[in-house]
Short mmCIF file of C-alpha atoms in Angstrom, two decimals:
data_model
loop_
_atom_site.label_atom_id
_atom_site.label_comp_id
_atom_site.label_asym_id
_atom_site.label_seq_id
_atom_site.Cartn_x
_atom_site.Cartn_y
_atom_site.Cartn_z
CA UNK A 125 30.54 7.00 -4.35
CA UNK A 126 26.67 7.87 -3.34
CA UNK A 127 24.29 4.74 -5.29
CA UNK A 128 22.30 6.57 -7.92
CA UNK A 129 18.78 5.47 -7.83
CA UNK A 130 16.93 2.98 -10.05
CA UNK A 131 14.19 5.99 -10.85
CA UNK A 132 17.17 8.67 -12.07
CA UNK A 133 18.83 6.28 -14.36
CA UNK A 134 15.23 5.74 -15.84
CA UNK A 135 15.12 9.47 -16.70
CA UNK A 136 18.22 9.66 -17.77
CA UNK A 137 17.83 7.02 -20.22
CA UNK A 138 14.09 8.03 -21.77
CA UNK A 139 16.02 11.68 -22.00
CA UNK A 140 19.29 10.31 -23.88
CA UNK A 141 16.97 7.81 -26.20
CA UNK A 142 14.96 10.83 -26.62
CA UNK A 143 18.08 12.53 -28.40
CA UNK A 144 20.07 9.78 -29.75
CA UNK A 145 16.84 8.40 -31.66
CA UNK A 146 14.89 11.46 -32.12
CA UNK A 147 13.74 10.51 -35.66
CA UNK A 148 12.93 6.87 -34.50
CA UNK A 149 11.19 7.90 -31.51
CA UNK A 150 9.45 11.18 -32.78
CA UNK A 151 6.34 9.86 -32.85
CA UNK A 152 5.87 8.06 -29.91
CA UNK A 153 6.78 10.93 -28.08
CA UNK A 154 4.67 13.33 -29.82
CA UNK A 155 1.77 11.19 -29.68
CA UNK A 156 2.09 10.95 -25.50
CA UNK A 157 -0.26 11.90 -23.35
CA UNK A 158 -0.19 14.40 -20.21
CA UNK A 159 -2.19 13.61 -17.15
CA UNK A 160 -2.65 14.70 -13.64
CA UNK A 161 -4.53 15.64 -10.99
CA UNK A 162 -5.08 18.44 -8.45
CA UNK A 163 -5.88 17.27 -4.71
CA UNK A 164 -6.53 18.47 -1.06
CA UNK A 165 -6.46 16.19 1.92
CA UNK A 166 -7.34 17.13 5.20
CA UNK A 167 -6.87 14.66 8.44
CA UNK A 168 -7.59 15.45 12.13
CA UNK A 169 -6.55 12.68 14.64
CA UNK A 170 -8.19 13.02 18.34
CA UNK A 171 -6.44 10.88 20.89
CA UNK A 172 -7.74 10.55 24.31
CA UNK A 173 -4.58 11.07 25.37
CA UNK A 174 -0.87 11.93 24.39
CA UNK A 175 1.45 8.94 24.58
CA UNK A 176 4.84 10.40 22.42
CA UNK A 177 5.56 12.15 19.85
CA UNK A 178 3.43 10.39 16.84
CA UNK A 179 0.73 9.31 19.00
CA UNK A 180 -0.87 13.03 20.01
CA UNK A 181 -3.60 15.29 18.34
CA UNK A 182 -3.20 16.67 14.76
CA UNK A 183 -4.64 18.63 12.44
CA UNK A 184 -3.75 19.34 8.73
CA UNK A 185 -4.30 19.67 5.24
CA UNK A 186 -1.75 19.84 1.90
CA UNK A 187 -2.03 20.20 -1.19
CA UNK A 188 -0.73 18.25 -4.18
CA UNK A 189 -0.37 18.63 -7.70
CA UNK A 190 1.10 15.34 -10.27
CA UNK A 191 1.63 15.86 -13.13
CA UNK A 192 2.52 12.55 -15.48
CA UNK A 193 3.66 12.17 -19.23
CA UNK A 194 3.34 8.84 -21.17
CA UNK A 195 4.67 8.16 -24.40
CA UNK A 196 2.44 6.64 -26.94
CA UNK A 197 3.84 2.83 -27.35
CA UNK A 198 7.04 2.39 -29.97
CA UNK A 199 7.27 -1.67 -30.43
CA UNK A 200 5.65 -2.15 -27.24
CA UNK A 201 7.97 -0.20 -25.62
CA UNK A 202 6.61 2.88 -23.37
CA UNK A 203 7.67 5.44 -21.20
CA UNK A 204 5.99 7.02 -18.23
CA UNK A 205 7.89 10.35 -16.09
CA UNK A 206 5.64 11.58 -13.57
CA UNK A 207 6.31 14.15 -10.57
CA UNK A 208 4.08 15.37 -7.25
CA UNK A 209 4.56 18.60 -5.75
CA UNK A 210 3.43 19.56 -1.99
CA UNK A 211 2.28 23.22 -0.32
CA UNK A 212 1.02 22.06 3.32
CA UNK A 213 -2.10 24.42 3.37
CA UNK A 214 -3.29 24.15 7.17
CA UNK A 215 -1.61 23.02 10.57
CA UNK A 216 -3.34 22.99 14.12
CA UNK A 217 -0.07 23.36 15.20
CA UNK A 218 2.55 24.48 12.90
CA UNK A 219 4.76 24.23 15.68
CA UNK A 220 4.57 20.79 17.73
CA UNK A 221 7.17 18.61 17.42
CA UNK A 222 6.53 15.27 15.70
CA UNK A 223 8.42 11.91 15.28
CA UNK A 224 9.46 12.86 11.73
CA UNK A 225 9.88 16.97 11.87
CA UNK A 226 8.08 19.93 13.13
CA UNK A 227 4.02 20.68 12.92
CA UNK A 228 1.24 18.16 12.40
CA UNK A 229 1.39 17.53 8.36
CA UNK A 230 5.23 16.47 9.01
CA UNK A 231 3.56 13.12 10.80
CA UNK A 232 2.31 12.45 6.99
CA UNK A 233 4.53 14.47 4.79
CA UNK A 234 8.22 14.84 5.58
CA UNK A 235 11.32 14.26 4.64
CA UNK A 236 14.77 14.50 7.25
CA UNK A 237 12.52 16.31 9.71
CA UNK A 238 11.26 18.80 7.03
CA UNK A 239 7.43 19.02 4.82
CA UNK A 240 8.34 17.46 1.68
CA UNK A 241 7.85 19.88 -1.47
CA UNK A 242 8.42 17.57 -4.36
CA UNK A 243 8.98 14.07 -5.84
CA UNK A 244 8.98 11.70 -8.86
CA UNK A 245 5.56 9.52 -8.32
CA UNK A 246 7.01 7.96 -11.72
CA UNK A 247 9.48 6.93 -13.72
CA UNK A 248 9.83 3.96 -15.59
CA UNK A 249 10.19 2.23 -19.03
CA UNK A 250 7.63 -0.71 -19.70
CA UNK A 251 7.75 -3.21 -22.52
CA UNK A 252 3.80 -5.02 -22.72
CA UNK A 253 2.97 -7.91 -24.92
CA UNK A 254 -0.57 -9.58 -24.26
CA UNK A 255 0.89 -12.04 -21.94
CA UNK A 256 4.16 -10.27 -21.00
CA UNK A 257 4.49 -6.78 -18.85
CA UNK A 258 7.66 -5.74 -17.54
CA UNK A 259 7.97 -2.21 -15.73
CA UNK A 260 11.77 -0.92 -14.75
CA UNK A 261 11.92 2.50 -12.58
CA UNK A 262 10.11 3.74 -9.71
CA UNK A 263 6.42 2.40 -10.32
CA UNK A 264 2.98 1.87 -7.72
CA UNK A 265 3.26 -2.32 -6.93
CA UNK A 266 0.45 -4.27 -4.41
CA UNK A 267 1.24 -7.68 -3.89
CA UNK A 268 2.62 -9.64 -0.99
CA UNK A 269 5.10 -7.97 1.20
CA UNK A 270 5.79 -5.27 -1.43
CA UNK A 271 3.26 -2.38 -1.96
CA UNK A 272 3.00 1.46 -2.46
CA UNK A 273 5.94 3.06 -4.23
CA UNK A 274 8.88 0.91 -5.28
CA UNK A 275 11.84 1.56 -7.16
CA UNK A 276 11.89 -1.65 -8.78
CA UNK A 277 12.16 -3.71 -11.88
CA UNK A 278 8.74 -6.37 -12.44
CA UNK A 279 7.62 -8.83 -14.30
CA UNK A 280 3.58 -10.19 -14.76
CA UNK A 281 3.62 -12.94 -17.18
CA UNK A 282 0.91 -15.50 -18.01
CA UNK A 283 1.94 -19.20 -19.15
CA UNK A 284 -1.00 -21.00 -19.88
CA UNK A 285 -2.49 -21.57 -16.58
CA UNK A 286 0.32 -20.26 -15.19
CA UNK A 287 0.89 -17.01 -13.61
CA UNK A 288 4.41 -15.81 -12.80
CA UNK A 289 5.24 -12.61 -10.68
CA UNK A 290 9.34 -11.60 -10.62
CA UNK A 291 10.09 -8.62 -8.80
CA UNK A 292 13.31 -6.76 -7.52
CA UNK A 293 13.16 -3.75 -5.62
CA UNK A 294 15.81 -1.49 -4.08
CA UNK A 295 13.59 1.55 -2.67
CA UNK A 296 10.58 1.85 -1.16
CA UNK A 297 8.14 4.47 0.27
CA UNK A 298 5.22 6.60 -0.43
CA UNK A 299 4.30 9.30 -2.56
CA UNK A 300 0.62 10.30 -3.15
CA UNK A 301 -2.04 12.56 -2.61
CA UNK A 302 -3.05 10.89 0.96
CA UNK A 303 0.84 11.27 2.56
CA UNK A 304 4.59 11.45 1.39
CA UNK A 305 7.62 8.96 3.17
CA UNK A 306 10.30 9.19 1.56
CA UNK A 307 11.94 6.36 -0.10
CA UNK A 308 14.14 4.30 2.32
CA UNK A 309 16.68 1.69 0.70
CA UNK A 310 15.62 -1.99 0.64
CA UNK A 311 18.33 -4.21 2.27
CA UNK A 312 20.92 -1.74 1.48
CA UNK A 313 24.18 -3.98 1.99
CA UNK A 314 23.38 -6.68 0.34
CA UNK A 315 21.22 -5.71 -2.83
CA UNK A 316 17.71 -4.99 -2.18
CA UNK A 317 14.99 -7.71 -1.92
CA UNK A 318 13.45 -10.31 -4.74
CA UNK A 319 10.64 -11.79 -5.27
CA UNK A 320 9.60 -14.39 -7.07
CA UNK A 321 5.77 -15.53 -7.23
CA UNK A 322 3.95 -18.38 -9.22
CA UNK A 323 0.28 -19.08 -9.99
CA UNK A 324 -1.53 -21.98 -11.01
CA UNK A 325 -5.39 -21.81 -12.13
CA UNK A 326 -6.54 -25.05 -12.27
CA UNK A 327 -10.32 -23.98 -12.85
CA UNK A 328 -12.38 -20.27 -13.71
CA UNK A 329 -12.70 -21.07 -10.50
CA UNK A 330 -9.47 -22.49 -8.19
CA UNK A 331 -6.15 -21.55 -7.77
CA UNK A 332 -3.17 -21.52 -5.81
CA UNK A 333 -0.20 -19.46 -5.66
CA UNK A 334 3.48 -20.00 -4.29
CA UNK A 335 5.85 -17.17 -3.26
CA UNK A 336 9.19 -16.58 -1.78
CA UNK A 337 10.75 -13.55 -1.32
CA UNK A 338 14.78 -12.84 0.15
CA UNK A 339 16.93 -9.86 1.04
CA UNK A 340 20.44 -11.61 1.87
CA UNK A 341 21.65 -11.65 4.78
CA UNK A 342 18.60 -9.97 6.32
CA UNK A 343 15.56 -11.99 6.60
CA UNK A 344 13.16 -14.55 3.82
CA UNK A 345 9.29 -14.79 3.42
CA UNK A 346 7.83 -18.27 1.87
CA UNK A 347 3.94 -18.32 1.50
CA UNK A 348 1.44 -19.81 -0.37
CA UNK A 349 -2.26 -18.81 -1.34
CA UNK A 350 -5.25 -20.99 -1.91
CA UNK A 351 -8.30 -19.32 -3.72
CA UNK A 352 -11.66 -20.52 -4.55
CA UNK A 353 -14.89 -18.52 -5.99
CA UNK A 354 -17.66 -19.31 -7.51
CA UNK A 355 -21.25 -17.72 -8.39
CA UNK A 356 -24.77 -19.49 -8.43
CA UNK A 357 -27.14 -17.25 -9.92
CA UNK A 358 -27.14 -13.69 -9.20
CA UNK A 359 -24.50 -14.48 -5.68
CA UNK A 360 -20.50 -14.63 -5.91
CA UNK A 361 -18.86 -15.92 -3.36
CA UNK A 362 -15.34 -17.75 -2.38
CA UNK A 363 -12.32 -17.59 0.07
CA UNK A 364 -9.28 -17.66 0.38
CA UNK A 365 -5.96 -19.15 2.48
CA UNK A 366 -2.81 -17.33 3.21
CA UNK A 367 0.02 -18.55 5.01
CA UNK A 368 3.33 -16.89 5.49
CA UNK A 369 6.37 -17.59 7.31
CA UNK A 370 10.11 -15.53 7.75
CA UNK A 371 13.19 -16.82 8.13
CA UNK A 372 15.11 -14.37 9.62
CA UNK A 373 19.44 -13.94 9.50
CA UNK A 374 19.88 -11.31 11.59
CA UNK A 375 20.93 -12.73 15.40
CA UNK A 376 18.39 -12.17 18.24
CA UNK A 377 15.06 -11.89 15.77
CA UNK A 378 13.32 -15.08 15.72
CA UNK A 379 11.28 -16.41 12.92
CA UNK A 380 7.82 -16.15 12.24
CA UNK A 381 4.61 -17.21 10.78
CA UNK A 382 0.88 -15.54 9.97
CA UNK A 383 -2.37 -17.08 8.83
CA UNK A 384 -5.11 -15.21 7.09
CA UNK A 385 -8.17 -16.94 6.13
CA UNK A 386 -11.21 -14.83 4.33
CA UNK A 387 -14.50 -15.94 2.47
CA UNK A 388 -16.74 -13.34 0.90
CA UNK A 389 -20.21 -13.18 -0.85
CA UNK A 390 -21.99 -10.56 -3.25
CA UNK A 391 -26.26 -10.87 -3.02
CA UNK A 392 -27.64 -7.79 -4.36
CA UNK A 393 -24.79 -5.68 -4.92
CA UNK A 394 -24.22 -6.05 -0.88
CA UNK A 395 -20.63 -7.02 -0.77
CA UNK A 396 -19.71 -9.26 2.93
CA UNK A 397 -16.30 -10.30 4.09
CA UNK A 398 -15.29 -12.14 6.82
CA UNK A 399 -11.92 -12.20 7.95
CA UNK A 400 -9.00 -13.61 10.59
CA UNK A 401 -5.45 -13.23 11.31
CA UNK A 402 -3.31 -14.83 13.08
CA UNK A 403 0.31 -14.42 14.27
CA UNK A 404 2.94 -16.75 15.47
CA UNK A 405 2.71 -16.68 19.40
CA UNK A 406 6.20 -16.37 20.06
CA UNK A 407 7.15 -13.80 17.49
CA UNK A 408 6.08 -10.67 15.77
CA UNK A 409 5.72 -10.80 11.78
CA UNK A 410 7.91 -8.34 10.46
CA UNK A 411 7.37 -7.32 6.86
CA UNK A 412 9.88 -6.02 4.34
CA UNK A 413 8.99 -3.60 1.96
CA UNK A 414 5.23 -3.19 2.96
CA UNK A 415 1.98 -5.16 3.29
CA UNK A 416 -1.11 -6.18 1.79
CA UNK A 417 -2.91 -8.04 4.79
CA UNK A 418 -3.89 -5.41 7.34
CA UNK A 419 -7.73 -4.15 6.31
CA UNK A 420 -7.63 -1.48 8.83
CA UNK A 421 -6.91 2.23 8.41
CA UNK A 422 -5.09 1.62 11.64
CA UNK A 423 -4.42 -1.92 13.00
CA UNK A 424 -1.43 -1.25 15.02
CA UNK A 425 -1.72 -4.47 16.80
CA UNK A 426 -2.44 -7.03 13.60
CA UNK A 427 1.36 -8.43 13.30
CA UNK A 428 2.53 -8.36 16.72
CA UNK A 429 3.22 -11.66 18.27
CA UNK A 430 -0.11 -13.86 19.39
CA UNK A 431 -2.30 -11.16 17.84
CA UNK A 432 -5.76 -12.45 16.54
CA UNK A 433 -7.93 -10.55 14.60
CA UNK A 434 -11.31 -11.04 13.67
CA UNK A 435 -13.02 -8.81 11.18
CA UNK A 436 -16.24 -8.24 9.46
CA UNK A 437 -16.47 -5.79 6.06
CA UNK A 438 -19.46 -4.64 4.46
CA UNK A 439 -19.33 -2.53 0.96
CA UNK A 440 -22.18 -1.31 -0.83
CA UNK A 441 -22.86 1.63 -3.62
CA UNK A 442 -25.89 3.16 -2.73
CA UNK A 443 -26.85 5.82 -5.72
CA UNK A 444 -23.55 7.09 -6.62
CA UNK A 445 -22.11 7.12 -3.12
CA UNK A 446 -19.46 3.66 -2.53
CA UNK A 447 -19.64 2.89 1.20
CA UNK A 448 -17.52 0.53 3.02
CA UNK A 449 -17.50 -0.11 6.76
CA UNK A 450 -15.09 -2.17 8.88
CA UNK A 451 -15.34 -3.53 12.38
CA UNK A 452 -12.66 -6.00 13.58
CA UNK A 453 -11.43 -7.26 17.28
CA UNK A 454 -7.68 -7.91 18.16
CA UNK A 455 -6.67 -10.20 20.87
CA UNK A 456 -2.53 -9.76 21.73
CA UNK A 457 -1.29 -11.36 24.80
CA UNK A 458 -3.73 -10.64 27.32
CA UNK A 459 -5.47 -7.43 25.72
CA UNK A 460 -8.21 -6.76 23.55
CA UNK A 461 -9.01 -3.99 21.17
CA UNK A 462 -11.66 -2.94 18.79
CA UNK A 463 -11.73 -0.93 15.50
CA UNK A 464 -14.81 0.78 13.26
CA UNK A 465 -13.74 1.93 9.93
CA UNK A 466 -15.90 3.87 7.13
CA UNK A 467 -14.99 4.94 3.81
CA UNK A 468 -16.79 6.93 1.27
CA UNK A 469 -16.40 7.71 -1.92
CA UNK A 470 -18.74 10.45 -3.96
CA UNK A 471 -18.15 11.87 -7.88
CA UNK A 472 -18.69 15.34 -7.00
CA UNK A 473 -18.93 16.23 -10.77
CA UNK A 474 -17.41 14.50 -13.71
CA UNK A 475 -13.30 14.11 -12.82
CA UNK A 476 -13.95 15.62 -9.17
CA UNK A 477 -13.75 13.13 -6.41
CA UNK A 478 -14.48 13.14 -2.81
CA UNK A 479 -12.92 10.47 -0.43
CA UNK A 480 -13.91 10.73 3.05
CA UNK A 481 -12.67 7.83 6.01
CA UNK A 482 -13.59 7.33 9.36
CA UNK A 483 -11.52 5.31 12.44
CA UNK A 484 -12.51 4.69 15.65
CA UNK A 485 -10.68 2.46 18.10
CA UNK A 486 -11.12 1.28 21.03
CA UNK A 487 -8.03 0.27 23.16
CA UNK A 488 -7.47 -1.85 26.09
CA UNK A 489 -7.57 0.24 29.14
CA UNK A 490 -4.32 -2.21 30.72
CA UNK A 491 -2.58 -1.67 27.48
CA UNK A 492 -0.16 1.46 28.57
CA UNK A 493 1.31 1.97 25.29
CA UNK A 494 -2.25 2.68 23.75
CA UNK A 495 -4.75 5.20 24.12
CA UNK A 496 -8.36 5.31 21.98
CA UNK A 497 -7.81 7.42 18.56
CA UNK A 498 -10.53 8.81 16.16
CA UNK A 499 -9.09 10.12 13.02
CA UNK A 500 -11.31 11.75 10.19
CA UNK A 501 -9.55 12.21 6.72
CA UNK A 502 -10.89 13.37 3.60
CA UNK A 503 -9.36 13.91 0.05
CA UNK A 504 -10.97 15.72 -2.75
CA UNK A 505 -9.67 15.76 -6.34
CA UNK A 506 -9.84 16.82 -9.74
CA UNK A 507 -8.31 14.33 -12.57
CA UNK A 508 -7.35 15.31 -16.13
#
């Protein structure tokens, strides 16, 4: 018997409450709210040179539409069903053959070799106190290891001083305006990956947070984070720790560890971050159900094994226009590269957003597997 999907049993069940309690829930329902958005991306990648079927020149644009109801809250209970539809508008090469599929958008949207042309974005019941929120269905999560589109159940509760983070997820992907991958089981055989995280603020000022996440009989993370900030007069500023290690089950992959250390300061609405990372130098760090560390719009080196990377961001909003640029180095065995990001962000007109990025990079000429990339992306959008 296929597995049915943690997303479709969350439709299923807002559409049987829907009739079974029709009087009960009659308000909440006709009190919800529709929202959306209309968007257009565009990328074009130039590589100096072809190296296989992902790494080459492309050129493409799609557009999206979502589309998202929410229920107005019945005893703290809510509902939210939302879906994204595709129409690839533009290929350089409708043609070329790509890792995933056929023509240059299928190296951002596809699905079994083929332009995706719809999914759900959303679907999931949530129950929210102050101090209690608890989401079940497919939902958008960012925290360690997990991040982008999960089918998941979570939990964000606040004890005191205490934070705690509970998570299980059994899908994960993408599905956004910027690029569609479909969603990919977690762990299949042995049910999916959990997470369990725990933060203490001692001060306004300090805390530290404890993790651990396991898919059984596949691999573990532990880590811990350390923050501090502070502000004296008109400056904020702080760091942070962040160690991780794996512990993996499956024969011939060895363990790992990384180490990210950052400290940041705010003077005059100039935002400056310095970062480094650091993998183990015997092993590659290898991730689960996606990542929160990586800064770059690229980074393909940052969790192979020895890799070192040193980066410096700078973010500013200079009349309504949000800049942020991005330099970084990566050492990895006995190469070097370099990276230059900038972002961009504009209001058009009220609920009409422009998002433009920029990457450079600069590869190590001994490195045969790389070759230097520029890749120019914008999004535009209209919100209701």
């Amino acid at each position: 018997m296929k597995k049915i999907s943690l997303s479709l049993v969350v439709m299923a069940t807002i559409s049987l409450s829907s009739v079974l309690s029709a009087n009960t829930l009659g308000e909440a329902l006709s009190n919800g709210k529709v929202s959306g958005d209309l968007s257009a991306t565009y990328e074009g990648r130039d590589l100096k040179k072809d190296l296989n079927a992902y790494y080459h020149d492309t050129q493409y644009s799609v557009g999206s539409i979502g589309l998202n109801y929410k229920t107005a809250d019945f005893y703290n209970f809510g509902a939210v069903v939302g879906f994204r539809a595709y129409k690839t508008l533009f290929e350089g090469d409708s043609h070329k053959e790509t890792s995933t599929g056929f023509g240059d958008a299928s190296e951002r949207f596809y699905e079994t070799g083929k332009n995706r042309n719809a999914d759900l974005e959303n679907a999931y019941i949530s129950y929210d106190l102050e101090n209690l929120h608890i989401k079940a269905g497919r939902q958008a999560l960012s925290t360690e290891w997990i991040d982008k589109t999960q089918d998941a159940v979570s939990l964000f509760t606040k004890l005191n001083d205490t934070d705690v983070e509970m998570i299980w997820t059994n899908r994960q992907g993408r599905v956004s305006s910027r690029d569609y991958r479909p969603m990919t089981q977690v762990n299949p055989e042995n049910g999916g990956l959990y997470k369990l995280g725990i933060t203490q603020n001692f001060t306004d000022n300090i805390s530290a947070k404890a993790y651990g996440l396991t898919a059984p009989s596949l691999k573990d993370i532990y880590g811990g984070k350390l923050n501090f900030k502070n502000k004296v007069n008109d400056i904020d500023f702080g760091a942070m720790a962040h160690y991780a290690q794996t512990n993996e089950d499956v024969n011939n992959v060895e363990n790992s560890n990384i180490t990210e250390l950052t400290t940041f300061a705010t003077i005059s609405g100039f935002k400056t971050t310095l970062g480094y990372i650091q993998v183990d130098k015997d092993a590659e760090f290898k991730y689960i159900a996606g990542e929160t560390i990586n800064p770059f719009e690229e980074g393909d080196q940052i969790y192979l094994k020895d890799a070192r990377t040193t980066y410096l961001m700078l973010s500013k909003k200079i009349v309504d226009v949000k800049l942020t640029a991005l330099y970084g180095i990566t050492k990895y065995e006995e190469f070097k590269k370099s990276e230059f990001n900038l972002w961009g962000t504009y209001e058009l007109v009220k609920n009409l957003d422009l998002n433009i990025g920029y990457a450079f990079t600069n590869e190590d000429n001994s490195d045969a597997n790389t070759t230097n990339l520029q890749q120019l992306n914008t999004t535009i959008a209209y919100i209701f």
